[in-house]
Amino acid sequence: MQLQQLAYFVAVAETRHFTQAAERMRVAQPSLSKQIKALETELGAPLFSRARGNVTLTPAGEALLPLARRMLADADTARQEVAELAGLRRGRVRLGATPSLCAGLLADALARFHREYPGIELLVEEGGSRDLVRALARGQLDLSVIIMPLQSDDPALVTEEILRENLVVASPSHARVRRPYLRIEDLRGRPMVMFRRGYDLREATLAACRQAGFEPRFAVEGGEMDAVLRFVEAGLGVAVVPSMVLDGRPGLTGIPLAPPGLRRTIALAHRKDVEPTRAAQAFRATLLFFLAEADHGGELPQGVELIRGVRDSARPSRDASPAADRG
């Protein structure tokens, strides 16, 4: 079994078309078909059904697809690591993060990392924690900044809790809410702007409302973070959001929830069976040191606190990363 054969197989599985797969892989279609046939012969089972011009995966193909994706991703990671060990002043970090984190602290941490390591390519994938955990398991990401607890029982993941953050009720600044805090029960019957399905914040809000004995009333649902905040600014309803996303939005105000309120824990995650590349380790060190500095200087957003132990483990990224990774 060759990696090239697996790459051809994945291309056909994703396009469901041999000619389009050959174009993607920049190879002649007969050569691609020949390699797929050789792979099927070696495995002893057909991978595709080609009935009436439609290409679909057989049960054997369905079983192979996630394994093939992971093997190709691991091979790509190995090439990156060997390149770094060979002393090349370049590399790559594939980072996953939820949209609320991309809009907050993460942007400043990425900017610092880019200044220190301009030769390292940064690839950022936004998504809900569940999607990011799946991407990690498939080998498509090196690190992810996710929300705990994990909606997965995958034992192959290592998590490192770094921040805790309060959730607040966002409303338009002109609404002039005079109460110092709200209870979840106060949201009963109020129009709410709700995130799309799969968002961690959606699940947390629904769970809190149901625990309080009511179903929330949606004015609008299905948005991403920026859309939800804009809808609230427009007066369509209120939304439960992380406190950090309100920084720099004068049109919104955040009303704390009554103690104990709602909080979320933010963590770094990576695969246990694959050591993060040196570039990924450098990013982790940069992020933790950035957060420790912000905490020491009182510059963390309101409602965000560093988890005890992170400050002590944080070190300047240049001490934790090899000179070969620097640009």
Short mmCIF file of C-alpha atoms in Angstrom, two decimals:
data_model
loop_
_atom_site.label_atom_id
_atom_site.label_comp_id
_atom_site.label_asym_id
_atom_site.label_seq_id
_atom_site.Cartn_x
_atom_site.Cartn_y
_atom_site.Cartn_z
CA MET A 1 0.00 0.00 0.00
CA GLN A 2 1.50 3.32 -1.11
CA LEU A 3 0.74 6.81 0.16
CA GLN A 4 0.14 7.95 -3.41
CA GLN A 5 -2.51 5.27 -3.83
CA LEU A 6 -4.20 6.44 -0.65
CA ALA A 7 -4.10 10.04 -1.89
CA TYR A 8 -5.76 8.99 -5.15
CA PHE A 9 -8.38 7.01 -3.20
CA VAL A 10 -9.22 10.01 -0.96
CA ALA A 11 -9.47 12.30 -4.00
CA VAL A 12 -11.98 9.97 -5.69
CA ALA A 13 -13.90 9.53 -2.42
CA GLU A 14 -14.22 13.30 -1.98
CA THR A 15 -15.08 14.18 -5.59
CA ARG A 16 -17.05 10.99 -6.36
CA HIS A 17 -15.62 11.32 -9.85
CA PHE A 18 -12.49 9.70 -11.34
CA THR A 19 -11.81 12.42 -13.90
CA GLN A 20 -12.17 15.26 -11.37
CA ALA A 21 -9.98 13.37 -8.92
CA ALA A 22 -7.30 12.97 -11.60
CA GLU A 23 -7.44 16.71 -12.32
CA ARG A 24 -7.08 17.49 -8.61
CA MET A 25 -4.07 15.16 -8.32
CA ARG A 26 -2.62 16.39 -11.66
CA VAL A 27 -2.32 12.91 -13.09
CA ALA A 28 -3.80 11.18 -16.12
CA GLN A 29 -7.13 9.54 -15.37
CA PRO A 30 -6.03 6.06 -16.60
CA SER A 31 -3.02 6.17 -14.27
CA LEU A 32 -5.22 7.10 -11.32
CA SER A 33 -7.70 4.32 -12.13
CA LYS A 34 -4.83 1.83 -12.41
CA GLN A 35 -3.50 2.77 -8.97
CA ILE A 36 -6.97 2.51 -7.42
CA LYS A 37 -7.37 -0.95 -8.96
CA ALA A 38 -3.97 -1.99 -7.58
CA LEU A 39 -5.01 -0.79 -4.13
CA GLU A 40 -8.26 -2.74 -4.31
CA THR A 41 -6.34 -5.87 -5.38
CA GLU A 42 -3.93 -5.51 -2.48
CA LEU A 43 -6.72 -4.99 0.04
CA GLY A 44 -8.82 -7.77 -1.43
CA ALA A 45 -12.02 -5.76 -1.70
CA PRO A 46 -13.58 -3.19 -4.05
CA LEU A 47 -13.50 0.36 -2.67
CA PHE A 48 -15.93 2.00 -5.08
CA SER A 49 -19.21 1.06 -6.69
CA ARG A 50 -19.42 2.36 -10.26
CA ALA A 51 -23.07 1.69 -11.09
CA ARG A 52 -24.64 3.77 -13.90
CA GLY A 53 -21.90 6.34 -13.89
CA ASN A 54 -22.29 7.11 -10.18
CA VAL A 55 -19.25 6.58 -7.99
CA THR A 56 -20.05 5.63 -4.38
CA LEU A 57 -18.01 4.09 -1.59
CA THR A 58 -18.45 0.43 -0.76
CA PRO A 59 -18.47 -0.65 2.90
CA ALA A 60 -14.74 -1.36 2.54
CA GLY A 61 -14.21 2.12 1.12
CA GLU A 62 -16.19 3.72 3.97
CA ALA A 63 -13.98 1.89 6.48
CA LEU A 64 -10.76 2.90 4.72
CA LEU A 65 -11.53 6.61 4.20
CA PRO A 66 -10.94 7.94 7.76
CA LEU A 67 -7.85 5.74 8.10
CA ALA A 68 -6.45 6.95 4.77
CA ARG A 69 -7.01 10.60 5.69
CA ARG A 70 -5.22 10.09 8.98
CA MET A 71 -2.29 8.25 7.40
CA LEU A 72 -1.84 11.01 4.81
CA ALA A 73 -2.03 13.71 7.49
CA ASP A 74 0.55 11.88 9.62
CA ALA A 75 2.87 11.53 6.64
CA ASP A 76 2.57 15.27 5.98
CA THR A 77 3.35 16.01 9.62
CA ALA A 78 6.40 13.73 9.44
CA ARG A 79 7.68 15.62 6.38
CA GLN A 80 7.27 18.91 8.23
CA GLU A 81 9.14 17.60 11.29
CA VAL A 82 12.01 16.19 9.22
CA ALA A 83 12.29 19.49 7.35
CA GLU A 84 12.59 21.32 10.68
CA LEU A 85 15.21 18.88 11.96
CA ALA A 86 17.12 19.39 8.72
CA GLY A 87 17.52 23.01 9.76
CA LEU A 88 15.11 24.71 7.37
CA ARG A 89 13.97 28.07 8.67
CA ARG A 90 10.35 27.42 7.93
CA GLY A 91 7.49 25.29 9.12
CA ARG A 92 3.76 25.24 9.60
CA VAL A 93 1.23 25.34 12.41
CA ARG A 94 -2.29 24.08 11.75
CA LEU A 95 -4.38 25.61 14.51
CA GLY A 96 -8.05 25.12 15.27
CA ALA A 97 -10.05 27.58 17.36
CA THR A 98 -13.63 28.51 18.08
CA PRO A 99 -14.89 31.75 16.46
CA SER A 100 -15.18 33.58 19.80
CA LEU A 101 -11.50 32.93 20.52
CA CYS A 102 -10.42 33.98 17.04
CA ALA A 103 -12.21 37.29 17.59
CA GLY A 104 -10.57 37.80 20.99
CA LEU A 105 -7.22 37.00 22.55
CA LEU A 106 -6.03 34.61 19.89
CA ALA A 107 -5.56 37.30 17.24
CA ASP A 108 -3.00 39.14 19.38
CA ALA A 109 -1.17 35.91 20.23
CA LEU A 110 -0.99 34.99 16.53
CA ALA A 111 0.40 38.44 15.72
CA ARG A 112 3.16 38.01 18.31
CA PHE A 113 4.03 34.54 17.01
CA HIS A 114 4.22 35.84 13.44
CA ARG A 115 6.57 38.63 14.50
CA GLU A 116 8.88 36.18 16.27
CA TYR A 117 8.72 33.44 13.63
CA PRO A 118 7.90 35.05 10.26
CA GLY A 119 9.01 31.93 8.40
CA ILE A 120 6.35 29.74 10.01
CA GLU A 121 3.13 29.42 8.04
CA LEU A 122 -0.05 29.77 10.11
CA LEU A 123 -3.19 27.92 9.04
CA VAL A 124 -6.21 28.66 11.23
CA GLU A 125 -9.46 26.70 11.07
CA GLU A 126 -12.53 28.10 12.82
CA GLY A 127 -15.19 25.74 14.07
CA GLY A 128 -17.10 24.39 17.03
CA SER A 129 -15.17 22.30 19.54
CA ARG A 130 -16.78 19.08 18.32
CA ASP A 131 -15.64 19.72 14.75
CA LEU A 132 -12.16 20.70 15.91
CA VAL A 133 -11.82 17.55 18.02
CA ARG A 134 -12.73 15.45 14.98
CA ALA A 135 -10.15 17.33 12.87
CA LEU A 136 -7.50 16.68 15.51
CA ALA A 137 -8.32 12.98 15.59
CA ARG A 138 -8.00 12.81 11.80
CA GLY A 139 -4.59 14.47 11.90
CA GLN A 140 -5.81 17.58 10.08
CA LEU A 141 -4.72 19.94 12.90
CA ASP A 142 -1.64 20.20 15.11
CA LEU A 143 -3.28 22.07 18.00
CA SER A 144 -6.75 23.29 18.85
CA VAL A 145 -8.03 25.84 21.33
CA ILE A 146 -11.32 24.31 22.43
CA ILE A 147 -14.05 24.60 25.04
CA MET A 148 -14.24 22.07 27.85
CA PRO A 149 -15.66 19.64 28.68
CA LEU A 150 -14.91 17.66 25.55
CA GLN A 151 -17.94 16.37 23.72
CA SER A 152 -15.91 13.27 22.95
CA ASP A 153 -14.59 10.27 24.83
CA ASP A 154 -11.59 9.92 22.52
CA PRO A 155 -8.69 8.83 24.77
CA ALA A 156 -6.16 9.80 22.10
CA LEU A 157 -6.44 13.52 22.93
CA VAL A 158 -4.42 15.48 25.48
CA THR A 159 -6.01 18.65 26.89
CA GLU A 160 -4.42 21.47 28.88
CA GLU A 161 -6.81 23.92 30.56
CA ILE A 162 -5.56 27.51 30.25
CA LEU A 163 -8.41 30.01 30.84
CA ARG A 164 -11.79 30.37 32.49
CA GLU A 165 -14.29 32.91 31.23
CA ASN A 166 -17.66 34.24 32.33
CA LEU A 167 -20.60 34.16 29.96
CA VAL A 168 -22.74 37.32 29.91
CA VAL A 169 -26.05 38.42 28.42
CA ALA A 170 -25.32 40.75 25.49
CA SER A 171 -27.83 43.51 24.76
CA PRO A 172 -27.73 46.82 22.85
CA SER A 173 -25.98 49.60 24.78
CA HIS A 174 -28.96 51.91 24.23
CA ALA A 175 -31.27 49.46 26.03
CA ARG A 176 -30.04 50.90 29.36
CA VAL A 177 -30.51 47.79 31.47
CA ARG A 178 -30.16 49.10 35.02
CA ARG A 179 -29.89 45.78 36.81
CA PRO A 180 -26.38 44.76 37.94
CA TYR A 181 -26.99 41.18 36.88
CA LEU A 182 -29.59 38.85 35.39
CA ARG A 183 -30.72 35.37 36.30
CA ILE A 184 -31.26 32.71 33.66
CA GLU A 185 -34.94 32.81 34.64
CA ASP A 186 -35.05 36.46 33.50
CA LEU A 187 -34.56 35.27 29.92
CA ARG A 188 -37.89 33.42 29.95
CA GLY A 189 -40.08 34.84 27.19
CA ARG A 190 -37.44 37.34 25.99
CA PRO A 191 -36.51 37.17 22.30
CA MET A 192 -33.05 35.64 21.94
CA VAL A 193 -30.50 35.51 19.16
CA MET A 194 -29.20 31.95 19.04
CA PHE A 195 -26.12 30.41 17.48
CA ARG A 196 -26.27 27.70 14.86
CA ARG A 197 -26.48 24.04 15.83
CA GLY A 198 -23.14 22.56 16.88
CA TYR A 199 -22.00 25.72 18.68
CA ASP A 200 -20.83 25.09 22.24
CA LEU A 201 -22.55 28.31 23.35
CA ARG A 202 -25.86 27.16 21.93
CA GLU A 203 -25.73 23.92 23.90
CA ALA A 204 -24.68 25.70 27.12
CA THR A 205 -27.49 28.26 26.82
CA LEU A 206 -30.16 25.68 26.03
CA ALA A 207 -29.02 23.47 28.92
CA ALA A 208 -29.13 26.40 31.39
CA CYS A 209 -32.61 27.49 30.25
CA ARG A 210 -34.00 23.97 30.43
CA GLN A 211 -32.51 23.47 33.88
CA ALA A 212 -34.39 26.64 34.89
CA GLY A 213 -37.60 25.07 33.57
CA PHE A 214 -38.26 26.79 30.24
CA GLU A 215 -37.49 26.70 26.53
CA PRO A 216 -35.95 29.93 25.18
CA ARG A 217 -37.82 31.95 22.55
CA PHE A 218 -35.72 32.52 19.44
CA ALA A 219 -35.99 35.74 17.48
CA VAL A 220 -33.21 34.62 15.14
CA GLU A 221 -31.13 31.46 15.14
CA GLY A 222 -28.41 29.89 13.04
CA GLY A 223 -25.74 32.61 13.15
CA GLU A 224 -21.97 32.59 13.62
CA MET A 225 -20.40 34.80 16.30
CA ASP A 226 -20.12 38.03 14.30
CA ALA A 227 -23.65 37.69 12.94
CA VAL A 228 -25.09 37.04 16.40
CA LEU A 229 -23.43 40.16 17.82
CA ARG A 230 -24.66 42.27 14.91
CA PHE A 231 -28.21 40.98 15.34
CA VAL A 232 -28.10 41.92 19.03
CA GLU A 233 -26.78 45.38 18.16
CA ALA A 234 -29.72 45.75 15.77
CA GLY A 235 -32.14 45.07 18.63
CA LEU A 236 -33.44 41.69 17.48
CA GLY A 237 -32.88 40.11 20.88
CA VAL A 238 -30.33 39.27 23.55
CA ALA A 239 -27.69 36.53 23.44
CA VAL A 240 -25.53 34.64 25.93
CA VAL A 241 -21.93 35.19 24.81
CA PRO A 242 -18.36 35.05 26.19
CA SER A 243 -17.38 38.28 27.90
CA MET A 244 -14.22 38.73 25.78
CA VAL A 245 -16.10 39.17 22.49
CA LEU A 246 -17.64 42.44 23.69
CA ASP A 247 -14.26 44.20 23.81
CA GLY A 248 -14.20 46.92 21.15
CA ARG A 249 -17.98 46.81 20.58
CA PRO A 250 -19.40 50.04 22.04
CA GLY A 251 -22.83 49.19 20.65
CA LEU A 252 -23.14 46.26 23.03
CA THR A 253 -23.16 45.85 26.78
CA GLY A 254 -22.66 42.66 28.75
CA ILE A 255 -24.83 41.97 31.80
CA PRO A 256 -23.35 39.39 34.19
CA LEU A 257 -25.44 36.39 35.15
CA ALA A 258 -26.26 36.01 38.82
CA PRO A 259 -23.80 33.90 40.81
CA PRO A 260 -22.76 31.24 40.20
CA GLY A 261 -23.58 32.30 36.65
CA LEU A 262 -22.30 30.50 33.59
CA ARG A 263 -18.62 29.97 32.89
CA ARG A 264 -16.60 28.10 30.34
CA THR A 265 -13.13 26.56 30.43
CA ILE A 266 -10.76 27.05 27.50
CA ALA A 267 -8.09 24.44 26.79
CA LEU A 268 -5.34 23.54 24.34
CA ALA A 269 -5.67 20.08 22.80
CA HIS A 270 -3.51 17.84 20.66
CA ARG A 271 -3.25 14.18 19.77
CA LYS A 272 -1.61 11.95 22.34
CA ASP A 273 -0.11 9.55 19.80
CA VAL A 274 1.66 12.22 17.72
CA GLU A 275 4.16 14.62 19.23
CA PRO A 276 3.38 18.20 18.11
CA THR A 277 5.86 19.56 15.59
CA ARG A 278 8.51 21.98 16.78
CA ALA A 279 6.60 24.83 15.16
CA ALA A 280 3.44 23.79 17.05
CA GLN A 281 5.41 23.59 20.31
CA ALA A 282 6.74 27.09 19.63
CA PHE A 283 3.20 28.39 19.17
CA ARG A 284 2.05 26.78 22.43
CA ALA A 285 4.93 28.43 24.29
CA THR A 286 4.19 31.80 22.68
CA LEU A 287 0.48 31.60 23.52
CA LEU A 288 1.02 30.66 27.17
CA PHE A 289 3.66 33.34 27.68
CA PHE A 290 1.41 35.93 26.02
CA LEU A 291 -1.46 34.99 28.35
CA ALA A 292 0.80 35.06 31.43
CA GLU A 293 2.06 38.52 30.48
CA ALA A 294 -1.48 39.80 29.90
CA ASP A 295 -2.59 38.38 33.25
CA HIS A 296 0.36 39.94 35.08
CA GLY A 297 -0.31 43.31 33.48
CA GLY A 298 -4.04 43.21 34.17
CA GLU A 299 -4.73 43.17 30.42
CA LEU A 300 -6.91 40.09 30.16
CA PRO A 301 -10.47 40.97 29.08
CA GLN A 302 -13.00 41.46 31.86
CA GLY A 303 -14.42 38.15 33.01
CA VAL A 304 -11.40 36.13 31.82
CA GLU A 305 -8.91 34.59 34.25
CA LEU A 306 -5.77 32.53 33.80
CA ILE A 307 -5.96 29.06 35.31
CA ARG A 308 -3.56 28.58 38.18
CA GLY A 309 -0.40 26.83 37.04
CA VAL A 310 -0.37 28.25 33.52
CA ARG A 311 1.60 31.31 34.65
CA ASP A 312 4.27 29.10 36.25
CA SER A 313 4.58 26.81 33.23
CA ALA A 314 4.68 29.63 30.67
CA ARG A 315 8.07 30.49 29.27
CA PRO A 316 9.18 32.89 26.53
CA SER A 317 8.72 31.11 23.20
CA ARG A 318 12.34 31.62 22.22
CA ASP A 319 13.40 29.46 25.17
CA ALA A 320 11.01 26.67 24.25
CA SER A 321 11.61 26.57 20.52
CA PRO A 322 14.59 25.71 18.32
CA ALA A 323 16.48 28.31 16.36
CA ALA A 324 15.79 26.25 13.25
CA ASP A 325 12.15 27.32 13.41
CA ARG A 326 12.94 31.02 13.35
CA GLY A 327 12.68 33.08 10.21
#
